[in-house]
Amino acid sequence: MGWASGYIARLRAGETLSFCPRGGSMRGLIESGQRVTVAPLGDRALTSGDIVLCRVRGQEYLHLIHAVQGERYLIGNNRGGLNGWITRSGVFGVLVGR
């Protein structure tokens, strides 16, 4: 279980939630400790530039979609780091407020 496991469970149950993530990887878009609101993915289309709560290779992130290739999404931070490619099943929610 990672830092976002509880949030993921609530998103899967259809709940929109707010929390204050910590860390500097999204600096410039989300500051450490800044309150964010994340909504369940539903049938929402995902595009490059969306900020999503996701899991990449077992790690949970609130990171950017850097690229879309068919049904795959390249996830990374706002400092140039890339986490890897995932499918929609690895995306649990999308940022709707900050």
mmCIF file of N, CA and C in Angstrom:
data_model
loop_
_atom_site.group_PDB
_atom_site.id
_atom_site.type_symbol
_atom_site.label_atom_id
_atom_site.label_comp_id
_atom_site.label_asym_id
_atom_site.label_seq_id
_atom_site.Cartn_x
_atom_site.Cartn_y
_atom_site.Cartn_z
ATOM 1 N N MET A 1 0.841 -1.187 0.000
ATOM 2 C CA MET A 1 0.000 0.000 0.000
ATOM 3 C C MET A 1 0.877 1.239 0.000
ATOM 4 N N GLY A 2 0.548 2.157 -0.892
ATOM 5 C CA GLY A 2 1.309 3.388 -0.996
ATOM 6 C C GLY A 2 0.579 4.557 -0.359
ATOM 7 N N TRP A 3 1.164 5.732 -0.511
ATOM 8 C CA TRP A 3 0.616 6.930 0.113
ATOM 9 C C TRP A 3 -0.801 7.248 -0.347
ATOM 10 N N ALA A 4 -1.181 6.818 -1.556
ATOM 11 C CA ALA A 4 -2.480 7.195 -2.118
ATOM 12 C C ALA A 4 -3.508 6.072 -2.095
ATOM 13 N N SER A 5 -3.204 4.956 -1.471
ATOM 14 C CA SER A 5 -4.119 3.806 -1.507
ATOM 15 C C SER A 5 -5.515 4.149 -1.006
ATOM 16 N N GLY A 6 -5.598 4.891 0.084
ATOM 17 C CA GLY A 6 -6.904 5.287 0.615
ATOM 18 C C GLY A 6 -7.654 6.198 -0.334
ATOM 19 N N TYR A 7 -6.936 7.115 -0.961
ATOM 20 C CA TYR A 7 -7.559 8.014 -1.937
ATOM 21 C C TYR A 7 -8.060 7.233 -3.150
ATOM 22 N N ILE A 8 -7.269 6.276 -3.599
ATOM 23 C CA ILE A 8 -7.651 5.468 -4.761
ATOM 24 C C ILE A 8 -8.927 4.694 -4.465
ATOM 25 N N ALA A 9 -9.025 4.110 -3.269
ATOM 26 C CA ALA A 9 -10.232 3.367 -2.890
ATOM 27 C C ALA A 9 -11.456 4.279 -2.918
ATOM 28 N N ARG A 10 -11.316 5.486 -2.427
ATOM 29 C CA ARG A 10 -12.433 6.432 -2.412
ATOM 30 C C ARG A 10 -12.802 6.877 -3.829
ATOM 31 N N LEU A 11 -11.806 7.094 -4.679
ATOM 32 C CA LEU A 11 -12.086 7.446 -6.075
ATOM 33 C C LEU A 11 -12.807 6.309 -6.788
ATOM 34 N N ARG A 12 -12.378 5.086 -6.540
ATOM 35 C CA ARG A 12 -13.032 3.920 -7.151
ATOM 36 C C ARG A 12 -14.487 3.807 -6.712
ATOM 37 N N ALA A 13 -14.790 4.300 -5.502
ATOM 38 C CA ALA A 13 -16.161 4.287 -4.983
ATOM 39 C C ALA A 13 -16.974 5.467 -5.519
ATOM 40 N N GLY A 14 -16.363 6.306 -6.359
ATOM 41 C CA GLY A 14 -17.079 7.403 -6.983
ATOM 42 C C GLY A 14 -17.000 8.727 -6.263
ATOM 43 N N GLU A 15 -16.149 8.824 -5.260
ATOM 44 C CA GLU A 15 -16.047 10.041 -4.457
ATOM 45 C C GLU A 15 -15.035 11.022 -5.046
ATOM 46 N N THR A 16 -15.398 12.289 -5.113
ATOM 47 C CA THR A 16 -14.450 13.363 -5.410
ATOM 48 C C THR A 16 -13.846 13.780 -4.085
ATOM 49 N N LEU A 17 -12.528 13.979 -4.039
ATOM 50 C CA LEU A 17 -11.885 14.252 -2.758
ATOM 51 C C LEU A 17 -10.833 15.335 -2.863
ATOM 52 N N SER A 18 -10.520 15.923 -1.710
ATOM 53 C CA SER A 18 -9.468 16.936 -1.609
ATOM 54 C C SER A 18 -8.413 16.452 -0.638
ATOM 55 N N PHE A 19 -7.159 16.758 -0.939
ATOM 56 C CA PHE A 19 -6.054 16.422 -0.050
ATOM 57 C C PHE A 19 -4.882 17.336 -0.367
ATOM 58 N N CYS A 20 -3.844 17.258 0.455
ATOM 59 C CA CYS A 20 -2.676 18.133 0.327
ATOM 60 C C CYS A 20 -1.428 17.287 0.113
ATOM 61 N N PRO A 21 -1.079 16.983 -1.142
ATOM 62 C CA PRO A 21 0.095 16.155 -1.406
ATOM 63 C C PRO A 21 1.388 16.876 -1.026
ATOM 64 N N ARG A 22 2.400 16.108 -0.685
ATOM 65 C CA ARG A 22 3.714 16.642 -0.311
ATOM 66 C C ARG A 22 4.741 16.259 -1.364
ATOM 67 N N GLY A 23 5.706 17.130 -1.568
ATOM 68 C CA GLY A 23 6.796 16.849 -2.493
ATOM 69 C C GLY A 23 6.978 17.973 -3.491
ATOM 70 N N GLY A 24 8.126 17.978 -4.149
ATOM 71 C CA GLY A 24 8.466 19.057 -5.059
ATOM 72 C C GLY A 24 8.439 18.703 -6.525
ATOM 73 N N SER A 25 8.029 17.483 -6.866
ATOM 74 C CA SER A 25 8.122 17.052 -8.263
ATOM 75 C C SER A 25 7.161 17.777 -9.198
ATOM 76 N N MET A 26 6.122 18.384 -8.642
ATOM 77 C CA MET A 26 5.143 19.089 -9.479
ATOM 78 C C MET A 26 5.208 20.599 -9.273
ATOM 79 N N ARG A 27 6.295 21.066 -8.633
ATOM 80 C CA ARG A 27 6.465 22.499 -8.356
ATOM 81 C C ARG A 27 6.218 23.322 -9.613
ATOM 82 N N GLY A 28 5.486 24.412 -9.440
ATOM 83 C CA GLY A 28 5.086 25.253 -10.558
ATOM 84 C C GLY A 28 3.648 25.002 -10.969
ATOM 85 N N LEU A 29 3.184 23.775 -10.762
ATOM 86 C CA LEU A 29 1.783 23.430 -11.010
ATOM 87 C C LEU A 29 1.058 23.141 -9.704
ATOM 88 N N ILE A 30 1.718 22.369 -8.835
ATOM 89 C CA ILE A 30 1.193 22.049 -7.508
ATOM 90 C C ILE A 30 2.344 22.206 -6.530
ATOM 91 N N GLU A 31 2.160 23.051 -5.533
ATOM 92 C CA GLU A 31 3.196 23.244 -4.515
ATOM 93 C C GLU A 31 3.010 22.220 -3.401
ATOM 94 N N SER A 32 4.084 21.858 -2.731
ATOM 95 C CA SER A 32 4.019 20.908 -1.629
ATOM 96 C C SER A 32 3.052 21.424 -0.566
ATOM 97 N N GLY A 33 2.077 20.605 -0.211
ATOM 98 C CA GLY A 33 1.096 20.967 0.799
ATOM 99 C C GLY A 33 -0.109 21.728 0.281
ATOM 100 N N GLN A 34 -0.119 22.047 -0.999
ATOM 101 C CA GLN A 34 -1.253 22.768 -1.596
ATOM 102 C C GLN A 34 -2.460 21.842 -1.692
ATOM 103 N N ARG A 35 -3.631 22.334 -1.318
ATOM 104 C CA ARG A 35 -4.852 21.532 -1.421
ATOM 105 C C ARG A 35 -5.232 21.355 -2.890
ATOM 106 N N VAL A 36 -5.525 20.105 -3.249
ATOM 107 C CA VAL A 36 -5.973 19.769 -4.600
ATOM 108 C C VAL A 36 -7.288 18.997 -4.502
ATOM 109 N N THR A 37 -8.052 19.024 -5.567
ATOM 110 C CA THR A 37 -9.286 18.246 -5.656
ATOM 111 C C THR A 37 -9.160 17.311 -6.846
ATOM 112 N N VAL A 38 -9.421 16.034 -6.588
ATOM 113 C CA VAL A 38 -9.301 14.996 -7.609
ATOM 114 C C VAL A 38 -10.650 14.293 -7.729
ATOM 115 N N ALA A 39 -11.111 14.118 -8.962
ATOM 116 C CA ALA A 39 -12.394 13.470 -9.238
ATOM 117 C C ALA A 39 -12.156 12.102 -9.870
ATOM 118 N N PRO A 40 -13.116 11.186 -9.692
ATOM 119 C CA PRO A 40 -13.003 9.885 -10.362
ATOM 120 C C PRO A 40 -12.879 10.072 -11.872
ATOM 121 N N LEU A 41 -12.197 9.156 -12.499
ATOM 122 C CA LEU A 41 -11.949 9.251 -13.933
ATOM 123 C C LEU A 41 -13.234 9.130 -14.752
ATOM 124 N N GLY A 42 -14.083 8.189 -14.400
ATOM 125 C CA GLY A 42 -15.312 7.977 -15.165
ATOM 126 C C GLY A 42 -14.993 7.710 -16.622
ATOM 127 N N ASP A 43 -15.767 8.305 -17.521
ATOM 128 C CA ASP A 43 -15.519 8.105 -18.957
ATOM 129 C C ASP A 43 -14.824 9.310 -19.579
ATOM 130 N N ARG A 44 -14.238 10.136 -18.739
ATOM 131 C CA ARG A 44 -13.538 11.347 -19.166
ATOM 132 C C ARG A 44 -12.376 11.004 -20.103
ATOM 133 N N ALA A 45 -12.247 11.751 -21.182
ATOM 134 C CA ALA A 45 -11.112 11.582 -22.098
ATOM 135 C C ALA A 45 -9.867 12.186 -21.458
ATOM 136 N N LEU A 46 -8.749 11.503 -21.573
ATOM 137 C CA LEU A 46 -7.477 11.979 -21.025
ATOM 138 C C LEU A 46 -6.631 12.571 -22.138
ATOM 139 N N THR A 47 -5.982 13.695 -21.838
ATOM 140 C CA THR A 47 -5.139 14.345 -22.832
ATOM 141 C C THR A 47 -3.809 14.744 -22.206
ATOM 142 N N SER A 48 -2.853 14.992 -23.050
ATOM 143 C CA SER A 48 -1.555 15.481 -22.607
ATOM 144 C C SER A 48 -1.768 16.777 -21.831
ATOM 145 N N GLY A 49 -1.115 16.884 -20.679
ATOM 146 C CA GLY A 49 -1.266 18.052 -19.821
ATOM 147 C C GLY A 49 -2.186 17.828 -18.645
ATOM 148 N N ASP A 50 -3.019 16.777 -18.697
ATOM 149 C CA ASP A 50 -3.864 16.452 -17.547
ATOM 150 C C ASP A 50 -2.990 16.009 -16.381
ATOM 151 N N ILE A 51 -3.412 16.346 -15.177
ATOM 152 C CA ILE A 51 -2.754 15.866 -13.963
ATOM 153 C C ILE A 51 -3.638 14.775 -13.392
ATOM 154 N N VAL A 52 -3.054 13.598 -13.168
ATOM 155 C CA VAL A 52 -3.832 12.432 -12.759
ATOM 156 C C VAL A 52 -3.221 11.764 -11.530
ATOM 157 N N LEU A 53 -4.094 11.125 -10.757
ATOM 158 C CA LEU A 53 -3.644 10.245 -9.682
ATOM 159 C C LEU A 53 -3.556 8.864 -10.303
ATOM 160 N N CYS A 54 -2.355 8.285 -10.305
ATOM 161 C CA CYS A 54 -2.133 7.056 -11.058
ATOM 162 C C CYS A 54 -1.119 6.161 -10.345
ATOM 163 N N ARG A 55 -0.964 4.962 -10.906
ATOM 164 C CA ARG A 55 0.041 4.015 -10.419
ATOM 165 C C ARG A 55 0.888 3.576 -11.604
ATOM 166 N N VAL A 56 2.208 3.756 -11.463
ATOM 167 C CA VAL A 56 3.169 3.361 -12.492
ATOM 168 C C VAL A 56 4.167 2.413 -11.840
ATOM 169 N N ARG A 57 4.243 1.183 -12.344
ATOM 170 C CA ARG A 57 5.177 0.175 -11.817
ATOM 171 C C ARG A 57 5.121 0.082 -10.290
ATOM 172 N N GLY A 58 3.901 0.086 -9.743
ATOM 173 C CA GLY A 58 3.699 -0.092 -8.309
ATOM 174 C C GLY A 58 3.817 1.163 -7.468
ATOM 175 N N GLN A 59 4.200 2.281 -8.071
ATOM 176 C CA GLN A 59 4.334 3.544 -7.338
ATOM 177 C C GLN A 59 3.165 4.464 -7.682
ATOM 178 N N GLU A 60 2.671 5.171 -6.668
ATOM 179 C CA GLU A 60 1.538 6.071 -6.859
ATOM 180 C C GLU A 60 2.023 7.504 -7.021
ATOM 181 N N TYR A 61 1.403 8.215 -7.960
ATOM 182 C CA TYR A 61 1.818 9.582 -8.278
ATOM 183 C C TYR A 61 0.607 10.463 -8.548
ATOM 184 N N LEU A 62 0.746 11.740 -8.252
ATOM 185 C CA LEU A 62 -0.137 12.780 -8.764
ATOM 186 C C LEU A 62 0.737 13.548 -9.747
ATOM 187 N N HIS A 63 0.730 13.093 -10.997
ATOM 188 C CA HIS A 63 1.665 13.593 -12.003
ATOM 189 C C HIS A 63 0.951 13.906 -13.307
ATOM 190 N N LEU A 64 1.714 14.460 -14.221
ATOM 191 C CA LEU A 64 1.223 14.880 -15.536
ATOM 192 C C LEU A 64 1.175 13.733 -16.542
ATOM 193 N N ILE A 65 0.231 13.844 -17.457
ATOM 194 C CA ILE A 65 0.294 13.036 -18.673
ATOM 195 C C ILE A 65 1.129 13.842 -19.659
ATOM 196 N N HIS A 66 2.297 13.311 -20.015
ATOM 197 C CA HIS A 66 3.201 14.005 -20.937
ATOM 198 C C HIS A 66 2.895 13.699 -22.396
ATOM 199 N N ALA A 67 2.380 12.508 -22.664
ATOM 200 C CA ALA A 67 2.079 12.119 -24.046
ATOM 201 C C ALA A 67 1.000 11.052 -24.039
ATOM 202 N N VAL A 68 0.268 10.990 -25.128
ATOM 203 C CA VAL A 68 -0.754 9.966 -25.325
ATOM 204 C C VAL A 68 -0.419 9.243 -26.618
ATOM 205 N N GLN A 69 -0.407 7.908 -26.535
ATOM 206 C CA GLN A 69 -0.127 7.074 -27.708
ATOM 207 C C GLN A 69 -1.192 5.985 -27.742
ATOM 208 N N GLY A 70 -2.240 6.212 -28.513
ATOM 209 C CA GLY A 70 -3.351 5.265 -28.529
ATOM 210 C C GLY A 70 -4.011 5.217 -27.163
ATOM 211 N N GLU A 71 -3.977 4.048 -26.540
ATOM 212 C CA GLU A 71 -4.562 3.856 -25.211
ATOM 213 C C GLU A 71 -3.500 3.863 -24.112
ATOM 214 N N ARG A 72 -2.320 4.416 -24.416
ATOM 215 C CA ARG A 72 -1.240 4.481 -23.425
ATOM 216 C C ARG A 72 -0.934 5.935 -23.096
ATOM 217 N N TYR A 73 -0.508 6.135 -21.841
ATOM 218 C CA TYR A 73 -0.236 7.479 -21.338
ATOM 219 C C TYR A 73 1.148 7.510 -20.708
ATOM 220 N N LEU A 74 1.963 8.482 -21.105
ATOM 221 C CA LEU A 74 3.294 8.659 -20.534
ATOM 222 C C LEU A 74 3.173 9.604 -19.347
ATOM 223 N N ILE A 75 3.525 9.099 -18.172
ATOM 224 C CA ILE A 75 3.379 9.835 -16.918
ATOM 225 C C ILE A 75 4.732 10.384 -16.489
ATOM 226 N N GLY A 76 4.717 11.616 -15.984
ATOM 227 C CA GLY A 76 5.948 12.215 -15.477
ATOM 228 C C GLY A 76 5.646 13.416 -14.603
ATOM 229 N N ASN A 77 6.704 13.980 -14.038
ATOM 230 C CA ASN A 77 6.536 15.127 -13.147
ATOM 231 C C ASN A 77 6.673 16.438 -13.918
ATOM 232 N N ASN A 78 6.699 17.547 -13.197
ATOM 233 C CA ASN A 78 6.806 18.860 -13.836
ATOM 234 C C ASN A 78 8.244 19.361 -13.863
ATOM 235 N N ARG A 79 9.194 18.480 -13.590
ATOM 236 C CA ARG A 79 10.602 18.861 -13.566
ATOM 237 C C ARG A 79 11.401 18.107 -14.631
ATOM 238 N N GLY A 80 10.690 17.445 -15.546
ATOM 239 C CA GLY A 80 11.363 16.744 -16.633
ATOM 240 C C GLY A 80 11.530 15.252 -16.432
ATOM 241 N N GLY A 81 11.195 14.743 -15.253
ATOM 242 C CA GLY A 81 11.318 13.310 -14.986
ATOM 243 C C GLY A 81 10.131 12.538 -15.532
ATOM 244 N N LEU A 82 10.400 11.360 -16.073
ATOM 245 C CA LEU A 82 9.345 10.499 -16.596
ATOM 246 C C LEU A 82 9.259 9.237 -15.761
ATOM 247 N N ASN A 83 8.011 8.802 -15.481
ATOM 248 C CA ASN A 83 7.784 7.593 -14.694
ATOM 249 C C ASN A 83 7.567 6.372 -15.568
ATOM 250 N N GLY A 84 6.967 6.556 -16.736
ATOM 251 C CA GLY A 84 6.728 5.444 -17.638
ATOM 252 C C GLY A 84 5.336 5.478 -18.240
ATOM 253 N N TRP A 85 5.095 4.494 -19.097
ATOM 254 C CA TRP A 85 3.821 4.370 -19.804
ATOM 255 C C TRP A 85 2.861 3.515 -19.000
ATOM 256 N N ILE A 86 1.579 3.913 -18.988
ATOM 257 C CA ILE A 86 0.528 3.114 -18.366
ATOM 258 C C ILE A 86 -0.695 3.133 -19.266
ATOM 259 N N THR A 87 -1.626 2.231 -18.973
ATOM 260 C CA THR A 87 -2.918 2.243 -19.650
ATOM 261 C C THR A 87 -3.938 2.928 -18.745
ATOM 262 N N ARG A 88 -5.118 3.100 -19.251
ATOM 263 C CA ARG A 88 -6.187 3.767 -18.501
ATOM 264 C C ARG A 88 -6.464 3.074 -17.162
ATOM 265 N N SER A 89 -6.262 1.768 -17.097
ATOM 266 C CA SER A 89 -6.527 1.044 -15.846
ATOM 267 C C SER A 89 -5.606 1.495 -14.713
ATOM 268 N N GLY A 90 -4.504 2.157 -15.028
ATOM 269 C CA GLY A 90 -3.591 2.657 -14.007
ATOM 270 C C GLY A 90 -3.886 4.077 -13.565
ATOM 271 N N VAL A 91 -4.942 4.677 -14.134
ATOM 272 C CA VAL A 91 -5.339 6.048 -13.787
ATOM 273 C C VAL A 91 -6.610 5.972 -12.951
ATOM 274 N N PHE A 92 -6.598 6.623 -11.781
ATOM 275 C CA PHE A 92 -7.721 6.516 -10.846
ATOM 276 C C PHE A 92 -8.519 7.800 -10.706
ATOM 277 N N GLY A 93 -7.897 8.927 -10.977
ATOM 278 C CA GLY A 93 -8.593 10.197 -10.842
ATOM 279 C C GLY A 93 -7.863 11.281 -11.595
ATOM 280 N N VAL A 94 -8.566 12.387 -11.794
ATOM 281 C CA VAL A 94 -8.006 13.515 -12.532
ATOM 282 C C VAL A 94 -8.187 14.785 -11.698
ATOM 283 N N LEU A 95 -7.176 15.630 -11.726
ATOM 284 C CA LEU A 95 -7.216 16.887 -10.990
ATOM 285 C C LEU A 95 -8.299 17.791 -11.572
ATOM 286 N N VAL A 96 -9.183 18.281 -10.686
ATOM 287 C CA VAL A 96 -10.248 19.185 -11.130
ATOM 288 C C VAL A 96 -10.189 20.523 -10.407
ATOM 289 N N GLY A 97 -9.315 20.645 -9.411
ATOM 290 C CA GLY A 97 -9.198 21.904 -8.691
ATOM 291 C C GLY A 97 -7.919 21.979 -7.893
ATOM 292 N N ARG A 98 -7.405 23.217 -7.753
ATOM 293 C CA ARG A 98 -6.219 23.450 -6.928
ATOM 294 C C ARG A 98 -6.249 24.846 -6.376
#
